[in-house]
Coordinates of C-alpha atoms and ligand atoms in Angstrom, one line a residue:
M185 CA 0.0 0.0 0.1
K186 CA 1.4 3.5 -0.9
P187 CA -0.8 6.2 0.2
T188 CA -1.0 9.2 -2.5
P189 CA -1.1 12.3 -0.7
P190 CA -4.4 14.2 -1.5
P191 CA -4.2 17.7 -2.4
I192 CA -4.4 20.2 0.4
S193 CA -6.6 23.5 0.7
A194 CA -5.1 26.9 -0.1
A195 CA -5.6 27.9 3.5
V196 CA -3.5 25.0 5.0
A197 CA -0.8 25.4 2.1
A198 CA -0.5 29.1 3.0
F199 CA -0.3 28.4 6.8
L200 CA 2.4 25.8 6.2
D201 CA 4.4 28.2 4.0
R202 CA 4.8 30.7 6.8
P203 CA 8.4 30.2 8.2
G204 CA 8.7 28.2 11.4
R205 CA 7.4 30.5 14.2
M206 CA 6.7 30.8 17.8
L207 CA 4.5 33.2 19.7
I208 CA 6.1 35.2 22.6
G209 CA 3.9 37.9 24.0
D210 CA 2.5 39.5 20.9
E211 CA 5.5 38.7 18.6
W212 CA 5.7 36.0 16.2
I213 CA 9.4 35.0 16.1
G214 CA 11.5 32.3 14.7
S215 CA 11.5 32.9 10.9
D216 CA 15.2 33.1 10.5
L217 CA 16.1 30.5 13.1
A218 CA 18.9 28.1 12.1
G219 CA 18.4 24.4 12.8
S220 CA 14.5 24.3 12.2
I221 CA 12.9 21.1 12.8
E222 CA 11.3 19.3 9.8
V223 CA 7.8 18.3 10.2
L224 CA 6.6 15.2 8.2
D225 CA 3.2 13.9 6.8
P226 CA 3.2 10.5 8.7
A227 CA 1.2 8.9 5.9
T228 CA 3.9 9.5 3.3
G229 CA 7.0 10.3 5.4
G230 CA 7.3 13.5 3.3
R231 CA 8.0 16.8 4.6
I232 CA 5.1 19.3 5.1
G233 CA 7.0 22.1 6.6
Y234 CA 9.3 23.4 9.3
A235 CA 8.9 24.2 13.0
A236 CA 11.3 26.6 14.8
A237 CA 13.7 24.9 17.2
G238 CA 13.2 26.8 20.4
T239 CA 15.9 27.2 22.9
S240 CA 16.1 27.7 26.6
E241 CA 16.5 31.5 25.9
H242 CA 13.1 31.4 24.2
V243 CA 11.6 29.7 27.2
D244 CA 13.0 32.6 29.4
K245 CA 11.4 35.1 27.2
A246 CA 8.0 33.4 27.0
V247 CA 8.1 32.9 30.8
D248 CA 8.6 36.7 31.2
A249 CA 5.9 37.5 28.8
A250 CA 3.5 35.1 30.7
R251 CA 4.5 36.6 34.0
A252 CA 4.2 40.2 32.8
C253 CA 0.7 39.5 31.4
F254 CA -0.3 37.7 34.8
E255 CA 0.8 40.8 36.7
S256 CA -0.7 43.3 34.3
S257 CA -3.9 44.9 35.1
A258 CA -5.1 44.0 31.5
W259 CA -5.3 40.3 32.8
K260 CA -5.2 40.6 36.6
R261 CA -8.3 42.8 36.6
T262 CA -10.2 40.7 34.0
T263 CA -13.4 39.6 35.7
P264 CA -14.4 35.9 35.7
S265 CA -17.2 36.8 33.3
Q266 CA -14.8 38.4 30.8
R267 CA -12.8 35.3 30.8
T268 CA -16.1 33.4 30.1
A269 CA -16.7 35.8 27.1
L270 CA -13.3 35.2 25.8
L271 CA -13.3 31.5 26.1
W272 CA -16.5 31.4 24.4
R273 CA -15.4 33.6 21.5
L274 CA -12.6 31.4 21.1
S275 CA -14.8 28.4 20.8
E276 CA -16.7 30.2 18.1
L277 CA -13.6 30.7 16.2
I278 CA -12.6 27.1 16.6
E279 CA -15.9 26.2 15.0
Q280 CA -15.7 28.7 12.2
N281 CA -12.2 27.3 11.4
G282 CA -13.0 23.7 12.2
D283 CA -12.3 22.4 8.6
E284 CA -9.0 24.1 8.4
L285 CA -8.0 22.9 11.9
A286 CA -9.1 19.4 11.1
E287 CA -7.1 19.3 7.7
L288 CA -3.9 20.5 9.6
E289 CA -4.4 18.0 12.5
T290 CA -5.0 15.1 10.0
L291 CA -2.1 16.0 7.7
N292 CA 0.5 16.4 10.7
E293 CA -0.8 13.5 12.9
G294 CA -2.1 11.1 10.4
L295 CA -5.6 10.2 11.9
P296 CA -8.8 10.0 9.8
I297 CA -10.2 13.4 9.0
N298 CA -13.8 12.2 9.6
L299 CA -12.6 11.3 13.0
V300 CA -11.3 14.8 13.5
K301 CA -14.3 16.6 12.2
S302 CA -16.8 14.4 14.0
F303 CA -15.1 14.0 17.4
I304 CA -11.9 16.2 18.0
I305 CA -13.1 19.5 16.8
P306 CA -16.6 19.3 18.6
G307 CA -14.6 18.2 21.6
L308 CA -12.5 21.3 21.7
I309 CA -15.5 23.5 21.4
E310 CA -17.3 21.7 24.1
T311 CA -14.2 21.8 26.4
L312 CA -13.8 25.5 26.0
R313 CA -17.6 26.1 26.6
Y314 CA -17.7 23.8 29.5
Y315 CA -14.8 25.7 31.2
A316 CA -16.2 29.1 30.1
G317 CA -18.9 28.1 32.7
W318 CA -16.5 27.4 35.4
A319 CA -14.8 30.9 35.3
T320 CA -17.5 32.4 37.3
R321 CA -18.1 29.3 39.5
M322 CA -14.8 28.9 41.5
D323 CA -15.9 30.4 44.5
G324 CA -14.5 30.5 48.0
A325 CA -16.6 29.8 51.0
A326 CA -17.4 31.3 54.2
K327 CA -16.3 29.3 57.2
T328 CA -17.4 28.8 60.8
L329 CA -14.4 28.7 63.3
S330 CA -14.0 26.9 66.5
I331 CA -11.5 29.5 68.1
P332 CA -13.1 30.6 71.2
D333 CA -14.4 34.3 71.3
E334 CA -11.8 36.4 72.8
R335 CA -13.8 39.6 73.1
P336 CA -14.4 40.6 76.7
D337 CA -17.9 41.9 76.2
G338 CA -19.0 39.1 74.1
A339 CA -21.7 41.4 72.7
F340 CA -21.3 40.7 69.0
G341 CA -21.0 36.9 68.8
P342 CA -18.2 35.2 66.9
A343 CA -14.9 37.5 67.0
Y344 CA -13.7 36.2 63.7
H345 CA -14.9 36.4 60.2
A346 CA -13.3 33.6 58.1
Y347 CA -13.3 32.9 54.3
T348 CA -11.5 31.2 51.5
R349 CA -10.3 32.7 48.1
M350 CA -9.5 30.7 45.0
Q351 CA -6.7 32.4 43.4
P352 CA -4.8 31.5 40.0
V353 CA -1.8 29.5 40.6
G354 CA 0.2 31.9 38.2
V355 CA 2.3 31.1 35.1
V356 CA 1.5 27.5 33.8
G357 CA 3.9 25.5 31.5
A358 CA 1.8 23.1 29.4
I359 CA 3.7 20.3 27.7
V360 CA 1.8 18.1 25.4
P361 CA 2.3 14.9 23.2
W362 CA 1.9 14.3 19.6
N363 CA -1.2 12.3 19.9
N364 CA -4.2 14.6 19.7
P365 CA -2.1 17.8 20.2
L366 CA -5.1 20.2 20.1
I367 CA -7.0 18.2 22.5
F368 CA -4.4 18.3 25.2
A369 CA -3.6 21.8 24.5
V370 CA -7.1 22.9 25.0
A371 CA -7.7 20.6 27.9
K372 CA -5.0 22.6 29.7
F373 CA -5.6 26.1 28.2
A374 CA -9.4 26.2 29.1
P375 CA -9.3 25.4 32.8
A376 CA -6.0 27.4 33.3
I377 CA -7.7 30.4 31.6
A378 CA -10.7 30.1 33.5
A379 CA -8.8 30.1 36.7
G380 CA -7.1 33.3 35.7
C381 CA -3.6 31.9 34.8
T382 CA -1.4 32.6 31.8
M383 CA 0.4 29.9 29.9
V384 CA 3.7 28.9 28.1
L385 CA 2.7 26.0 25.7
K386 CA 5.1 23.6 24.2
P387 CA 3.6 21.2 21.7
A388 CA 5.5 17.9 20.8
D389 CA 8.4 18.3 18.0
E390 CA 6.4 16.2 15.6
T391 CA 3.0 18.0 15.7
P392 CA 3.4 21.8 16.2
F393 CA 1.2 23.0 13.5
S394 CA -2.4 22.9 14.7
T395 CA -1.1 24.4 18.0
L396 CA 0.3 27.5 16.3
R397 CA -3.0 28.0 14.3
F398 CA -4.7 27.7 17.7
A399 CA -2.4 30.3 19.1
E400 CA -3.4 32.7 16.1
L401 CA -7.1 32.1 16.9
V402 CA -6.4 33.0 20.6
L403 CA -5.1 36.2 19.7
E404 CA -8.0 36.9 17.4
A405 CA -10.5 36.1 20.0
G406 CA -9.0 39.1 22.0
F407 CA -6.9 37.6 24.8
P408 CA -4.2 39.9 25.9
A409 CA -0.8 39.2 24.4
G410 CA 1.1 37.0 26.8
V411 CA -1.8 35.1 28.0
L412 CA -0.6 32.3 25.7
N413 CA 2.8 31.9 24.4
V414 CA 3.9 28.9 22.4
V415 CA 7.5 27.7 22.1
T416 CA 8.2 24.9 19.7
G417 CA 11.2 22.7 19.7
R418 CA 12.8 19.5 21.3
G419 CA 11.5 18.1 24.6
S420 CA 15.1 17.6 25.9
V421 CA 15.6 21.5 25.3
V422 CA 12.3 23.4 25.4
G423 CA 10.3 20.9 27.6
A424 CA 13.1 20.5 30.0
A425 CA 13.9 24.2 30.4
L426 CA 10.2 24.8 31.0
A427 CA 9.9 22.1 33.7
A428 CA 12.9 23.4 35.5
H429 CA 12.3 27.2 35.1
P430 CA 12.0 29.1 38.5
G431 CA 9.5 31.5 37.0
V432 CA 7.0 28.8 36.3
N433 CA 4.5 28.1 39.0
K434 CA 2.9 24.8 37.6
I435 CA 3.6 22.3 34.9
A436 CA 0.6 20.5 33.3
F437 CA 2.0 17.6 31.3
T438 CA 0.4 14.9 29.1
G439 CA 2.9 12.3 27.8
S440 CA 4.8 9.2 28.6
T441 CA 5.5 8.0 32.2
E442 CA 9.0 8.1 31.8
T443 CA 9.2 11.8 30.6
G444 CA 6.7 12.5 33.4
K445 CA 9.4 11.3 35.9
S446 CA 11.9 13.5 34.5
I447 CA 9.5 16.4 34.8
V448 CA 8.9 15.6 38.5
S449 CA 12.7 15.8 39.1
A450 CA 13.1 19.1 37.3
A451 CA 10.2 20.7 39.1
T452 CA 11.8 20.2 42.6
G453 CA 14.0 23.3 42.2
N454 CA 11.1 25.5 43.0
L455 CA 8.7 22.9 44.0
K456 CA 6.2 24.1 41.4
R457 CA 3.0 22.3 41.2
V458 CA 2.9 19.3 38.6
S459 CA 0.1 17.5 37.2
L460 CA 0.6 14.5 34.9
E461 CA -1.4 12.6 32.4
L462 CA 0.6 9.5 31.6
G463 CA 0.6 6.2 29.9
G464 CA -1.6 3.3 30.2
K465 CA -2.2 -0.4 29.6
S466 CA -6.1 -0.3 30.0
P467 CA -7.8 -3.7 30.4
V468 CA -11.1 -4.6 28.7
I469 CA -12.7 -7.1 30.8
V470 CA -15.3 -9.3 29.1
L471 CA -17.4 -11.7 31.1
D472 CA -19.2 -14.8 29.5
D473 CA -22.8 -13.1 29.6
A474 CA -21.5 -10.0 27.6
D475 CA -23.3 -9.1 24.4
L476 CA -20.6 -10.6 22.0
K477 CA -21.4 -8.2 19.1
S478 CA -21.3 -5.1 21.3
A479 CA -17.9 -6.3 23.0
I480 CA -16.4 -6.9 19.7
Q481 CA -17.3 -3.5 18.3
G482 CA -16.3 -1.8 21.5
V483 CA -12.9 -3.6 21.8
C484 CA -12.2 -2.5 18.0
E485 CA -13.1 1.0 18.7
T486 CA -10.9 1.5 21.7
I487 CA -7.7 -0.3 20.3
F488 CA -7.9 0.8 16.7
L489 CA -9.1 4.6 17.2
N490 CA -6.2 6.8 16.1
S491 CA -4.2 3.6 15.4
G492 CA -3.9 2.7 19.0
Q493 CA -2.2 6.1 20.0
I494 CA -4.7 6.9 22.7
C495 CA -3.7 6.9 26.3
F496 CA -6.7 5.0 27.4
A497 CA -6.8 2.5 24.4
G498 CA -8.0 -0.8 25.6
S499 CA -4.9 -2.7 24.7
R500 CA -5.4 -6.0 26.7
V501 CA -8.4 -8.0 26.8
I502 CA -9.2 -10.2 29.8
A503 CA -12.1 -12.6 29.0
Q504 CA -13.8 -15.6 30.5
S505 CA -13.3 -18.8 28.5
G506 CA -16.8 -19.2 27.4
I507 CA -16.6 -16.1 25.1
F508 CA -12.7 -15.6 24.8
E509 CA -12.1 -17.3 21.4
D510 CA -15.2 -15.9 19.7
L511 CA -14.3 -12.4 20.9
M512 CA -10.8 -12.5 19.7
R513 CA -11.7 -14.1 16.5
G514 CA -14.4 -11.4 15.9
V515 CA -12.0 -8.6 16.7
A516 CA -9.4 -10.2 14.3
D517 CA -12.1 -10.4 11.6
V518 CA -12.8 -6.6 11.8
A519 CA -9.1 -5.8 12.0
R520 CA -8.5 -7.6 8.6
S521 CA -11.2 -5.6 6.9
M522 CA -9.9 -2.2 8.0
K523 CA -8.6 0.1 5.4
L524 CA -5.2 1.6 5.9
G525 CA -4.7 5.0 4.2
H526 CA -3.9 8.6 4.2
G527 CA -6.1 10.3 6.8
L528 CA -7.3 13.0 4.3
L529 CA -9.0 10.4 2.3
P530 CA -12.5 9.8 3.3
D531 CA -12.6 6.0 3.2
T532 CA -9.6 5.5 5.5
D533 CA -10.4 3.6 8.7
L534 CA -6.8 3.6 10.1
G535 CA -4.0 6.1 9.6
P536 CA -0.3 5.8 10.3
L537 CA 1.6 6.0 13.5
I538 CA 3.4 9.3 14.0
S539 CA 7.0 8.5 13.0
A540 CA 9.4 5.8 11.8
R541 CA 10.7 5.6 15.4
Q542 CA 7.1 4.8 16.7
Q543 CA 6.6 2.3 13.8
A544 CA 9.8 0.4 14.7
R545 CA 9.0 0.6 18.3
V546 CA 5.5 -1.0 17.7
C547 CA 6.9 -3.5 15.3
G548 CA 9.6 -4.5 17.9
Y549 CA 6.8 -5.0 20.6
I550 CA 4.8 -7.3 18.2
Q551 CA 7.9 -9.2 17.7
S552 CA 8.7 -9.6 21.2
G553 CA 5.3 -10.9 21.8
I554 CA 5.7 -13.6 19.2
S555 CA 9.1 -14.4 20.6
D556 CA 7.6 -14.6 24.2
G557 CA 5.1 -17.2 22.9
A558 CA 2.1 -15.2 21.9
R559 CA -0.2 -16.4 19.2
L560 CA -0.7 -14.1 16.4
L561 CA -4.2 -13.8 15.0
C562 CA -3.8 -11.2 12.5
G563 CA -1.4 -8.4 11.5
G564 CA 2.3 -8.6 12.5
P565 CA 5.6 -6.7 12.7
K566 CA 5.3 -5.5 9.0
P567 CA 6.2 -1.9 8.6
S568 CA 4.8 -0.4 5.6
E569 CA 7.1 0.8 2.4
Q570 CA 5.9 4.2 2.7
G571 CA 4.7 6.1 5.6
F572 CA 4.6 4.8 9.0
F573 CA 1.8 2.3 8.9
V574 CA 1.3 -0.9 11.1
E575 CA -1.3 -3.4 10.4
P576 CA -3.9 -3.8 13.1
T577 CA -2.5 -6.8 15.1
V578 CA -4.5 -9.2 17.4
M579 CA -2.5 -11.5 19.6
I580 CA -3.4 -14.1 22.4
A581 CA -1.0 -14.6 25.3
S582 CA -1.2 -17.2 27.9
D583 CA 1.5 -15.7 30.0
P584 CA 0.4 -12.4 31.5
T585 CA 4.0 -11.6 32.5
I586 CA 5.3 -11.0 29.1
R587 CA 6.2 -7.5 27.8
I588 CA 3.4 -7.3 25.2
V589 CA 1.0 -7.7 28.0
Q590 CA 2.7 -5.6 30.7
E591 CA 4.1 -2.4 28.8
E592 CA 2.3 0.3 26.9
V593 CA 2.8 -0.3 23.1
F594 CA 0.9 2.7 21.9
G595 CA 0.0 1.2 18.5
P596 CA -2.8 -0.7 16.9
V597 CA -1.9 -3.9 18.8
L598 CA -4.3 -5.9 21.0
V599 CA -3.2 -8.8 23.3
G600 CA -5.9 -11.2 24.9
T601 CA -5.6 -13.2 28.0
E602 CA -8.1 -15.8 29.4
A603 CA -9.1 -15.6 33.0
N604 CA -12.1 -17.1 34.8
T605 CA -12.7 -16.4 38.4
L606 CA -13.4 -12.7 39.4
G607 CA -10.5 -12.9 41.8
E608 CA -8.2 -13.9 38.9
I609 CA -9.5 -11.1 36.7
I610 CA -9.1 -8.4 39.3
R611 CA -5.5 -9.6 40.0
L612 CA -4.7 -9.5 36.3
A613 CA -6.3 -6.1 35.7
N614 CA -4.4 -4.6 38.4
D615 CA -1.2 -6.3 37.5
T616 CA 0.6 -3.5 35.4
P617 CA 2.2 -0.4 36.8
Y618 CA -0.3 1.7 35.2
G619 CA -4.0 2.7 36.2
L620 CA -5.4 5.0 33.6
A621 CA -8.7 3.3 32.5
A622 CA -10.5 -0.1 32.4
S623 CA -13.8 -1.3 30.8
V624 CA -16.1 -4.2 32.0
W625 CA -18.6 -5.9 29.6
T626 CA -21.3 -7.7 31.3
K627 CA -25.0 -7.9 31.6
D628 CA -24.8 -8.4 35.4
L629 CA -24.6 -4.8 36.9
S630 CA -23.9 -6.0 40.4
I631 CA -20.7 -7.5 39.3
A632 CA -20.0 -4.6 37.0
H633 CA -20.1 -2.2 40.1
G634 CA -18.2 -4.8 42.3
L635 CA -15.4 -4.7 39.5
A636 CA -15.5 -1.0 39.1
A637 CA -14.8 -0.7 42.8
E638 CA -11.7 -3.2 42.8
I639 CA -9.9 -2.1 39.7
D640 CA -7.1 0.4 40.0
A641 CA -7.9 3.0 37.6
G642 CA -9.0 6.6 37.1
T643 CA -11.9 5.8 34.9
V644 CA -14.0 2.5 34.8
W645 CA -16.5 2.2 32.0
V646 CA -19.2 -0.4 32.0
N647 CA -20.5 -1.7 28.5
C648 CA -18.6 1.1 26.8
H649 CA -15.0 2.1 26.7
N650 CA -14.3 5.6 24.9
A651 CA -17.2 7.6 26.5
L652 CA -15.7 11.0 27.7
D653 CA -17.3 14.0 29.0
E654 CA -15.8 17.2 30.4
A655 CA -18.0 16.9 33.4
M656 CA -16.2 13.8 34.6
P657 CA -12.8 14.0 36.1
F658 CA -10.0 12.1 34.0
G659 CA -6.6 11.0 35.3
G660 CA -4.6 8.0 36.4
F661 CA -3.9 5.8 39.4
K662 CA -0.4 4.4 39.9
Q663 CA 2.1 5.4 37.3
S664 CA -0.5 6.8 35.0
G665 CA -0.3 10.1 36.6
W666 CA -1.0 12.9 39.2
G667 CA -4.1 15.0 39.4
R668 CA -7.2 15.1 37.2
E669 CA -8.3 17.1 34.0
G670 CA -12.0 17.5 33.3
S671 CA -14.8 18.6 35.8
Q672 CA -14.4 21.2 38.8
A673 CA -11.3 19.3 39.8
G674 CA -9.6 20.3 36.5
V675 CA -9.9 24.1 37.2
A676 CA -8.9 23.5 41.0
E677 CA -5.5 22.1 39.6
F678 CA -4.7 25.6 38.4
M679 CA -5.7 27.4 41.7
E680 CA -4.5 28.0 45.0
E681 CA -7.0 28.0 47.9
K682 CA -6.2 30.8 50.4
S683 CA -7.6 31.1 54.0
V684 CA -8.6 34.7 55.2
I685 CA -9.3 35.0 59.0
V686 CA -10.5 38.5 60.1
R687 CA -10.4 39.3 63.8
L688 CA -13.4 41.5 64.2
Ligands
NAD978 P1 6.8 12.1 25.6 O1 6.7 11.9 26.9 O2 7.9 11.5 24.6 O3 6.7 13.6 25.0 C1 5.5 14.4 25.6 C2 6.0 15.9 25.6 O4 7.1 16.0 26.4 C3 6.5 16.2 24.1 O5 6.0 17.7 24.0 C4 7.9 16.1 24.3 O6 8.6 17.0 23.5 C5 8.1 16.5 25.6 N1 9.3 16.1 26.3 C6 10.2 15.1 26.0 N2 11.2 15.0 26.8 C7 11.0 16.1 27.8 C8 11.7 16.3 28.8 N3 12.9 15.8 29.3 N4 11.3 17.3 29.8 C9 10.2 17.8 29.3 N5 9.4 17.7 28.3 C10 9.9 16.6 27.6 O7 5.4 11.4 25.0 P2 4.9 11.1 23.5 O8 5.5 10.1 23.0 O9 4.8 12.4 22.8 O10 3.3 10.8 23.8 C11 2.9 9.5 24.0 C12 2.7 9.1 25.5 O11 1.8 10.1 26.0 C13 2.1 7.8 25.7 O12 2.8 7.2 26.9 C14 0.6 8.1 26.1 O13 0.1 7.2 27.0 C15 0.9 9.4 26.8 N6 -0.4 10.2 26.8 C16 -1.2 10.2 28.0 C17 -2.3 10.9 28.0 C18 -3.3 11.0 29.2 O14 -4.2 11.7 29.3 N7 -2.9 10.3 30.3 C19 -2.9 11.4 26.9 C20 -2.2 11.2 25.6 C21 -1.0 10.6 25.7

């Protein structure tokens, strides 16, 4: 299969032609930077443009711009309802420019454009509007104290008036991965802005473009310069400088567990707040009484969505023996029927992985599974001639300790293991270092609730796997992260709670 690159629109072509740039304050810089980073179309391996290779000096300037804005009356005196209006205006601009953003995201990341248009762009709008609502709702509270009344006359009742204030944490460094770059940028930007913070955002080296277009729309929406700054470049340079920066009050990170750990170490210098959305190896638990057809569809949707490059992808099945073989065979049949291709082509089911490195890594995992004794039902470690595709792969492993069952692959690779008693199922489900998500498929809701309580995961779905809503907190147990995105908890991550106690 050799995907032909489809023609791109004039708007996207013009955007890609702009020289590699970064946004610092109100200035777009970087057009003459040496050592720009080549950005590829992962479906062809061909270059689509260049991104500026930011340095630690750029990070210093961006943090200064974010700090100056945070301290300025233009931002500090913004009322919560003005921030609501700005976030809402931005959501309208995303809606108006949705087709262009979708095309950019597809071209740069590879995922099917229908998925971007039907799921990702509406999701961005929803996130911005949801957090637009929270800007006016992050109230403090009046408190009743137990300190004895010290007034000698006692005439006026309690001698203290006490309350809490919710205040923005300050300058936020946001670092996001290459999978769904816009989703994770907006998932941090919207609550941080609702809270009143300012931000320096670093997109992944591989996928800078949609984030830069988003930054243009932020300015167009009327946000003061410096509220959002974008520094592109290498993680080891720009990301590391941001994580260690003494002028940054909080890092909000989405990416691998390994990088998350290095961010925690770097953040100790000024003990900045850190929230981490990290990797996963989410189990899909299918009991004998589950509806087979729905379970097959659910498993395929979760592991093959965005070619498995989803943190909560259900990458391992744990199923009871009465349904196990039919389920795995059914999933393999769907996998064989999927059409791999360029994301911009309307009939593509499965796009490429992000890079040659990721393709080699995923093929290496499949090979390790085969060498460790797993049975291959379909797919395999066969990299494409052109672009970074890997065929959807389904395997069965009887040994749950092997790497393909234990480690995050981040590709279209499913491994199934049989288990029968509920005790054994719970033990296997919890037997990885991760705890991001899980799903349980059964008609017995008592058992489903029981399993939901026992599984170590930030989200447990029942008879579904990918259902997401901003109203629900999302995050990981164990090595899948710290903190939560989504819901009120997501805004609280960007705020400090202050106690004020007034002696009357
Ligand atoms: P990654 O950790 O390699 O990179 C993520 C970001 O961190 C990139 O912007 C990168 O440039 C930057 N970075 C790299 N080294 C850095 C350093 N030393 N200091 C600071 N920043 C650095 O992750 P990835 O490969 O881009 O993304 C895939 C991973 O992200 C997977 O493990 C996936 O599970 C995880 N992820 C988690 C969630 C979630 O919500 N839990 C969502 C999406 C992806």
